[in-house]
């Protein structure tokens, strides 16, 4: 299916120098920026993932009645640097809101007549130490996490089994150090409750669901409940501020598969908020937390603000066109602009954490930057987990323990860390605003499936692949040399 069959209404726009200048000079301008990220139908072929990007920019004052429902939309800077040709997965976008599509069916229902649902998407995490290994298996079995060539995709699960078994002991130590499990589910449930209350206060009654990618409650469970509750309009809100193939992209792929195979779901109007890092409510909430932590230092003006974001393999950005790096850099720019507007002119830097394996990830790496800052004489540092909106192992163990210890060993004397947004009221309120703004863009999808998709599900072919993969995995597990080699690469 050609992307132009449904993207013609959205002009393909390259950001010029004048766009960048306008964004820099007027970062607080009340403007509407709509970004439609068109994922290719190669989404299920991780070695051939591309993006087709459309940008619609219209400037308006805060008094303009054409503004979004809340008037909360920062003017996004020009972070879309790529425009390779690809086919589409999502087509419509309004203020960063996408809608599933293969064939659009307009929805004429009014919000007040609908039974509205909101689906929050998140990573998930093991709740007990016994959950760690199966959680890791689910993680590494995701083709958007370990991207194998199409010819070798039948090895995905055997390889995931091997890696999860090897990594589980070290991961269990990490989870044991933060209480024996991830708090992510509890926090996400609290965020869901907060959004439901905020929506109610704004006049919208909605059911809010939580769907995790790699642990309970799985996305499939949430969708089952959505069907059971007979929801008539759905807003999908990934709890990742910036879009990445490995986070939002992976969750959307699961949704696409579920919806395309179900007659009820294929007719359900759905809107997807693909990224929201540029929203004013999010930016101000981050600035609020940073400002509060800065004041805890004896000399706030001398503190280095250290943004630490979760990394992704470099190939995702350079080969697959993942916009994550560009969106992250713009997000930092907007936060720092907000801090400057409040009178804080601290130095800052951005680094990427949580890399795994021998491949190159986005640089600079958090651990290496901390050592370098210590060498340069930085004495006061405030760590900001910018890509995380909930506390979990990457913040509680990796930042609070590992990186703090490294920083102090490297010569940094005063350490601070900004908490994740969690259920901060301004943040939750802004997410509720984003849901309300997204509702008018909800569209239905068709259930058209290609013959190639059907052939991929051929039972005999699947069985042969699984048998061969299982034999290979068994051989690998019995080989001490292979186990040692993998352990050296993964640890």
PDB file of C-alpha atoms in Angstrom, residues 101-293:
ATOM      1  CA  UNK A 101      -4.908   3.392   9.379  1.00  0.00           C
ATOM      2  CA  UNK A 102      -4.932   1.149   6.432  1.00  0.00           C
ATOM      3  CA  UNK A 103      -8.302   2.368   5.280  1.00  0.00           C
ATOM      4  CA  UNK A 104      -9.822   5.186   7.249  1.00  0.00           C
ATOM      5  CA  UNK A 105     -13.479   5.225   8.273  1.00  0.00           C
ATOM      6  CA  UNK A 106     -14.619   8.566   9.619  1.00  0.00           C
ATOM      7  CA  UNK A 107     -16.229   8.559  13.025  1.00  0.00           C
ATOM      8  CA  UNK A 108     -19.196  10.909  13.395  1.00  0.00           C
ATOM      9  CA  UNK A 109     -19.831  10.212  17.066  1.00  0.00           C
ATOM     10  CA  UNK A 110     -19.578  13.119  19.452  1.00  0.00           C
ATOM     11  CA  UNK A 111     -17.441  12.797  22.555  1.00  0.00           C
ATOM     12  CA  UNK A 112     -20.474  13.096  24.805  1.00  0.00           C
ATOM     13  CA  UNK A 113     -22.144  10.146  23.049  1.00  0.00           C
ATOM     14  CA  UNK A 114     -19.116   7.867  23.202  1.00  0.00           C
ATOM     15  CA  UNK A 115     -17.932   5.457  25.803  1.00  0.00           C
ATOM     16  CA  UNK A 116     -14.343   6.673  25.864  1.00  0.00           C
ATOM     17  CA  UNK A 117     -11.348   4.583  26.787  1.00  0.00           C
ATOM     18  CA  UNK A 118      -7.732   5.618  27.349  1.00  0.00           C
ATOM     19  CA  UNK A 119      -5.001   3.000  26.978  1.00  0.00           C
ATOM     20  CA  UNK A 120      -1.724   3.775  28.733  1.00  0.00           C
ATOM     21  CA  UNK A 121       1.223   1.853  27.287  1.00  0.00           C
ATOM     22  CA  UNK A 122       4.381   1.139  29.227  1.00  0.00           C
ATOM     23  CA  UNK A 123       7.291  -1.266  29.379  1.00  0.00           C
ATOM     24  CA  UNK A 124       6.334  -3.322  32.405  1.00  0.00           C
ATOM     25  CA  UNK A 125       8.685  -4.870  34.915  1.00  0.00           C
ATOM     26  CA  UNK A 126       9.135  -7.966  37.088  1.00  0.00           C
ATOM     27  CA  UNK A 127       7.272  -7.684  40.363  1.00  0.00           C
ATOM     28  CA  UNK A 128       9.234 -10.471  42.092  1.00  0.00           C
ATOM     29  CA  UNK A 129      12.685 -11.960  41.604  1.00  0.00           C
ATOM     30  CA  UNK A 130      11.076 -15.077  40.103  1.00  0.00           C
ATOM     31  CA  UNK A 131       9.613 -12.858  37.379  1.00  0.00           C
ATOM     32  CA  UNK A 132      12.998 -11.562  36.213  1.00  0.00           C
ATOM     33  CA  UNK A 133      14.006 -14.307  33.784  1.00  0.00           C
ATOM     34  CA  UNK A 134      10.621 -14.619  32.013  1.00  0.00           C
ATOM     35  CA  UNK A 135      10.422 -10.820  31.851  1.00  0.00           C
ATOM     36  CA  UNK A 136      13.845 -10.706  30.178  1.00  0.00           C
ATOM     37  CA  UNK A 137      12.729 -13.408  27.746  1.00  0.00           C
ATOM     38  CA  UNK A 138       9.726 -11.327  26.705  1.00  0.00           C
ATOM     39  CA  UNK A 139      11.985  -8.298  26.310  1.00  0.00           C
ATOM     40  CA  UNK A 140      14.604  -9.953  24.114  1.00  0.00           C
ATOM     41  CA  UNK A 141      12.017 -11.905  22.122  1.00  0.00           C
ATOM     42  CA  UNK A 142      10.746  -8.581  20.783  1.00  0.00           C
ATOM     43  CA  UNK A 143      12.084  -8.055  17.225  1.00  0.00           C
ATOM     44  CA  UNK A 144      12.157  -4.317  17.903  1.00  0.00           C
ATOM     45  CA  UNK A 145      14.680  -4.901  20.711  1.00  0.00           C
ATOM     46  CA  UNK A 146      16.935  -7.466  19.021  1.00  0.00           C
ATOM     47  CA  UNK A 147      16.722  -6.817  15.303  1.00  0.00           C
ATOM     48  CA  UNK A 148      17.611  -9.940  13.357  1.00  0.00           C
ATOM     49  CA  UNK A 149      17.741 -10.116   9.550  1.00  0.00           C
ATOM     50  CA  UNK A 150      14.502 -11.486   8.134  1.00  0.00           C
ATOM     51  CA  UNK A 151      16.175 -14.741   7.124  1.00  0.00           C
ATOM     52  CA  UNK A 152      17.126 -15.437  10.761  1.00  0.00           C
ATOM     53  CA  UNK A 153      14.036 -14.181  12.560  1.00  0.00           C
ATOM     54  CA  UNK A 154      13.061 -17.749  13.433  1.00  0.00           C
ATOM     55  CA  UNK A 155      15.967 -17.642  15.906  1.00  0.00           C
ATOM     56  CA  UNK A 156      14.394 -14.772  17.851  1.00  0.00           C
ATOM     57  CA  UNK A 157      12.897 -16.863  20.652  1.00  0.00           C
ATOM     58  CA  UNK A 158      15.772 -19.339  21.066  1.00  0.00           C
ATOM     59  CA  UNK A 159      18.201 -16.418  21.249  1.00  0.00           C
ATOM     60  CA  UNK A 160      15.952 -14.599  23.719  1.00  0.00           C
ATOM     61  CA  UNK A 161      15.856 -17.710  25.900  1.00  0.00           C
ATOM     62  CA  UNK A 162      19.634 -17.937  25.931  1.00  0.00           C
ATOM     63  CA  UNK A 163      20.190 -14.265  26.716  1.00  0.00           C
ATOM     64  CA  UNK A 164      17.529 -14.174  29.426  1.00  0.00           C
ATOM     65  CA  UNK A 165      19.043 -17.185  31.193  1.00  0.00           C
ATOM     66  CA  UNK A 166      22.512 -15.628  31.106  1.00  0.00           C
ATOM     67  CA  UNK A 167      21.428 -12.154  32.217  1.00  0.00           C
ATOM     68  CA  UNK A 168      18.928 -13.173  34.897  1.00  0.00           C
ATOM     69  CA  UNK A 169      21.400 -13.574  37.804  1.00  0.00           C
ATOM     70  CA  UNK A 170      22.851 -10.074  37.416  1.00  0.00           C
ATOM     71  CA  UNK A 171      19.419  -8.546  36.829  1.00  0.00           C
ATOM     72  CA  UNK A 172      18.061 -10.230  39.948  1.00  0.00           C
ATOM     73  CA  UNK A 173      20.805  -8.554  41.979  1.00  0.00           C
ATOM     74  CA  UNK A 174      19.665  -5.183  40.653  1.00  0.00           C
ATOM     75  CA  UNK A 175      15.998  -5.788  41.455  1.00  0.00           C
ATOM     76  CA  UNK A 176      16.899  -7.182  44.874  1.00  0.00           C
ATOM     77  CA  UNK A 177      18.693  -3.909  45.660  1.00  0.00           C
ATOM     78  CA  UNK A 178      15.490  -1.899  45.049  1.00  0.00           C
ATOM     79  CA  UNK A 179      13.187  -4.083  47.105  1.00  0.00           C
ATOM     80  CA  UNK A 180      12.828  -7.285  45.103  1.00  0.00           C
ATOM     81  CA  UNK A 181      10.852  -6.029  42.106  1.00  0.00           C
ATOM     82  CA  UNK A 182       9.932  -3.128  39.859  1.00  0.00           C
ATOM     83  CA  UNK A 183       7.494  -0.475  41.172  1.00  0.00           C
ATOM     84  CA  UNK A 184       6.468   0.384  37.601  1.00  0.00           C
ATOM     85  CA  UNK A 185       3.067  -1.317  37.647  1.00  0.00           C
ATOM     86  CA  UNK A 186       2.016   0.341  40.905  1.00  0.00           C
ATOM     87  CA  UNK A 187       3.098   3.779  39.691  1.00  0.00           C
ATOM     88  CA  UNK A 188       1.441   3.335  36.293  1.00  0.00           C
ATOM     89  CA  UNK A 189      -1.810   2.270  37.965  1.00  0.00           C
ATOM     90  CA  UNK A 190      -1.645   5.424  40.094  1.00  0.00           C
ATOM     91  CA  UNK A 191      -1.052   7.536  36.970  1.00  0.00           C
ATOM     92  CA  UNK A 192      -4.072   5.887  35.335  1.00  0.00           C
ATOM     93  CA  UNK A 193      -6.228   6.755  38.326  1.00  0.00           C
ATOM     94  CA  UNK A 194      -4.919  10.319  38.273  1.00  0.00           C
ATOM     95  CA  UNK A 195      -5.679  10.777  34.578  1.00  0.00           C
ATOM     96  CA  UNK A 196      -9.192   9.387  35.044  1.00  0.00           C
ATOM     97  CA  UNK A 197      -9.856  11.866  37.858  1.00  0.00           C
ATOM     98  CA  UNK A 198      -8.369  14.753  35.834  1.00  0.00           C
ATOM     99  CA  UNK A 199     -10.534  13.875  32.830  1.00  0.00           C
ATOM    100  CA  UNK A 200     -13.612  13.723  35.042  1.00  0.00           C
ATOM    101  CA  UNK A 201     -12.806  17.202  36.385  1.00  0.00           C
ATOM    102  CA  UNK A 202     -12.679  18.434  32.784  1.00  0.00           C
ATOM    103  CA  UNK A 203     -16.093  16.970  31.992  1.00  0.00           C
ATOM    104  CA  UNK A 204     -15.015  13.755  30.286  1.00  0.00           C
ATOM    105  CA  UNK A 205     -15.886  10.386  31.779  1.00  0.00           C
ATOM    106  CA  UNK A 206     -13.461   7.743  30.554  1.00  0.00           C
ATOM    107  CA  UNK A 207     -12.186   4.302  31.466  1.00  0.00           C
ATOM    108  CA  UNK A 208      -8.382   4.271  31.743  1.00  0.00           C
ATOM    109  CA  UNK A 209      -6.529   1.018  31.072  1.00  0.00           C
ATOM    110  CA  UNK A 210      -2.899  -0.025  31.520  1.00  0.00           C
ATOM    111  CA  UNK A 211      -1.188  -2.252  28.958  1.00  0.00           C
ATOM    112  CA  UNK A 212       2.410  -3.374  29.525  1.00  0.00           C
ATOM    113  CA  UNK A 213       4.655  -4.616  26.725  1.00  0.00           C
ATOM    114  CA  UNK A 214       6.712  -7.240  28.530  1.00  0.00           C
ATOM    115  CA  UNK A 215       4.910  -8.088  31.782  1.00  0.00           C
ATOM    116  CA  UNK A 216       1.516  -8.089  33.433  1.00  0.00           C
ATOM    117  CA  UNK A 217      -0.953  -6.630  32.712  1.00  0.00           C
ATOM    118  CA  UNK A 218      -0.022  -7.256  29.083  1.00  0.00           C
ATOM    119  CA  UNK A 219      -1.396  -5.082  26.298  1.00  0.00           C
ATOM    120  CA  UNK A 220      -3.517  -8.015  25.153  1.00  0.00           C
ATOM    121  CA  UNK A 221      -5.208  -8.143  28.563  1.00  0.00           C
ATOM    122  CA  UNK A 222      -6.046  -4.451  28.413  1.00  0.00           C
ATOM    123  CA  UNK A 223      -7.511  -4.813  24.916  1.00  0.00           C
ATOM    124  CA  UNK A 224      -9.653  -7.735  26.107  1.00  0.00           C
ATOM    125  CA  UNK A 225     -11.079  -5.540  28.858  1.00  0.00           C
ATOM    126  CA  UNK A 226     -11.655  -2.681  26.409  1.00  0.00           C
ATOM    127  CA  UNK A 227     -13.773  -5.017  24.262  1.00  0.00           C
ATOM    128  CA  UNK A 228     -15.602  -6.320  27.309  1.00  0.00           C
ATOM    129  CA  UNK A 229     -16.444  -2.771  28.391  1.00  0.00           C
ATOM    130  CA  UNK A 230     -17.727  -1.983  24.873  1.00  0.00           C
ATOM    131  CA  UNK A 231     -15.590   1.135  24.459  1.00  0.00           C
ATOM    132  CA  UNK A 232     -16.669   3.147  21.409  1.00  0.00           C
ATOM    133  CA  UNK A 233     -13.696   5.504  21.098  1.00  0.00           C
ATOM    134  CA  UNK A 234     -10.125   4.906  22.256  1.00  0.00           C
ATOM    135  CA  UNK A 235      -7.107   7.138  22.842  1.00  0.00           C
ATOM    136  CA  UNK A 236      -3.739   5.384  23.040  1.00  0.00           C
ATOM    137  CA  UNK A 237      -1.214   7.194  25.218  1.00  0.00           C
ATOM    138  CA  UNK A 238       2.276   5.655  25.407  1.00  0.00           C
ATOM    139  CA  UNK A 239       4.012   6.796  28.600  1.00  0.00           C
ATOM    140  CA  UNK A 240       7.198   7.560  26.672  1.00  0.00           C
ATOM    141  CA  UNK A 241       7.647  11.317  26.029  1.00  0.00           C
ATOM    142  CA  UNK A 242       9.805  10.711  22.946  1.00  0.00           C
ATOM    143  CA  UNK A 243       9.044   8.243  20.173  1.00  0.00           C
ATOM    144  CA  UNK A 244      11.397   5.322  19.588  1.00  0.00           C
ATOM    145  CA  UNK A 245      11.145   2.134  17.590  1.00  0.00           C
ATOM    146  CA  UNK A 246      12.039   0.167  20.694  1.00  0.00           C
ATOM    147  CA  UNK A 247       9.361   1.667  22.951  1.00  0.00           C
ATOM    148  CA  UNK A 248       6.299   3.312  21.409  1.00  0.00           C
ATOM    149  CA  UNK A 249       6.997   1.700  18.036  1.00  0.00           C
ATOM    150  CA  UNK A 250       7.099  -1.794  19.499  1.00  0.00           C
ATOM    151  CA  UNK A 251       3.843  -1.289  21.414  1.00  0.00           C
ATOM    152  CA  UNK A 252       2.100   0.104  18.340  1.00  0.00           C
ATOM    153  CA  UNK A 253       3.177  -2.907  16.308  1.00  0.00           C
ATOM    154  CA  UNK A 254       1.468  -5.165  18.850  1.00  0.00           C
ATOM    155  CA  UNK A 255      -1.683  -3.039  18.682  1.00  0.00           C
ATOM    156  CA  UNK A 256      -1.664  -3.129  14.896  1.00  0.00           C
ATOM    157  CA  UNK A 257      -1.525  -6.923  14.911  1.00  0.00           C
ATOM    158  CA  UNK A 258      -4.333  -7.221  17.470  1.00  0.00           C
ATOM    159  CA  UNK A 259      -6.628  -4.684  15.816  1.00  0.00           C
ATOM    160  CA  UNK A 260      -6.147  -5.961  12.269  1.00  0.00           C
ATOM    161  CA  UNK A 261      -7.284  -9.444  13.284  1.00  0.00           C
ATOM    162  CA  UNK A 262     -10.438  -8.442  15.192  1.00  0.00           C
ATOM    163  CA  UNK A 263     -13.630  -7.267  13.514  1.00  0.00           C
ATOM    164  CA  UNK A 264     -14.807  -5.246  16.521  1.00  0.00           C
ATOM    165  CA  UNK A 265     -11.462  -3.556  17.097  1.00  0.00           C
ATOM    166  CA  UNK A 266     -10.969  -2.779  13.417  1.00  0.00           C
ATOM    167  CA  UNK A 267     -14.127  -0.642  13.552  1.00  0.00           C
ATOM    168  CA  UNK A 268     -13.176   1.074  16.805  1.00  0.00           C
ATOM    169  CA  UNK A 269     -12.170   4.733  16.318  1.00  0.00           C
ATOM    170  CA  UNK A 270      -8.691   5.118  17.791  1.00  0.00           C
ATOM    171  CA  UNK A 271      -6.263   8.007  18.191  1.00  0.00           C
ATOM    172  CA  UNK A 272      -2.616   7.573  19.113  1.00  0.00           C
ATOM    173  CA  UNK A 273      -0.561  10.230  20.865  1.00  0.00           C
ATOM    174  CA  UNK A 274       2.769   9.163  19.435  1.00  0.00           C
ATOM    175  CA  UNK A 275       4.986  11.592  21.340  1.00  0.00           C
ATOM    176  CA  UNK A 276       4.401  14.490  23.704  1.00  0.00           C
ATOM    177  CA  UNK A 277       7.850  15.703  24.771  1.00  0.00           C
ATOM    178  CA  UNK A 278       7.122  19.169  23.336  1.00  0.00           C
ATOM    179  CA  UNK A 279       3.956  19.799  25.327  1.00  0.00           C
ATOM    180  CA  UNK A 280       4.028  22.856  27.564  1.00  0.00           C
ATOM    181  CA  UNK A 281       2.661  20.970  30.563  1.00  0.00           C
ATOM    182  CA  UNK A 282       5.400  18.357  30.367  1.00  0.00           C
ATOM    183  CA  UNK A 283       8.172  20.933  29.852  1.00  0.00           C
ATOM    184  CA  UNK A 284       7.000  23.075  32.766  1.00  0.00           C
ATOM    185  CA  UNK A 285       6.565  20.067  35.036  1.00  0.00           C
ATOM    186  CA  UNK A 286      10.138  18.990  34.326  1.00  0.00           C
ATOM    187  CA  UNK A 287      11.387  22.531  34.914  1.00  0.00           C
ATOM    188  CA  UNK A 288       9.477  22.658  38.222  1.00  0.00           C
ATOM    189  CA  UNK A 289      11.163  19.503  39.514  1.00  0.00           C
ATOM    190  CA  UNK A 290      14.609  20.599  38.354  1.00  0.00           C
ATOM    191  CA  UNK A 291      14.167  24.001  39.963  1.00  0.00           C
ATOM    192  CA  UNK A 292      13.156  22.446  43.274  1.00  0.00           C
ATOM    193  CA  UNK A 293      16.202  20.167  43.341  1.00  0.00           C
TER     194      UNK A 293
END
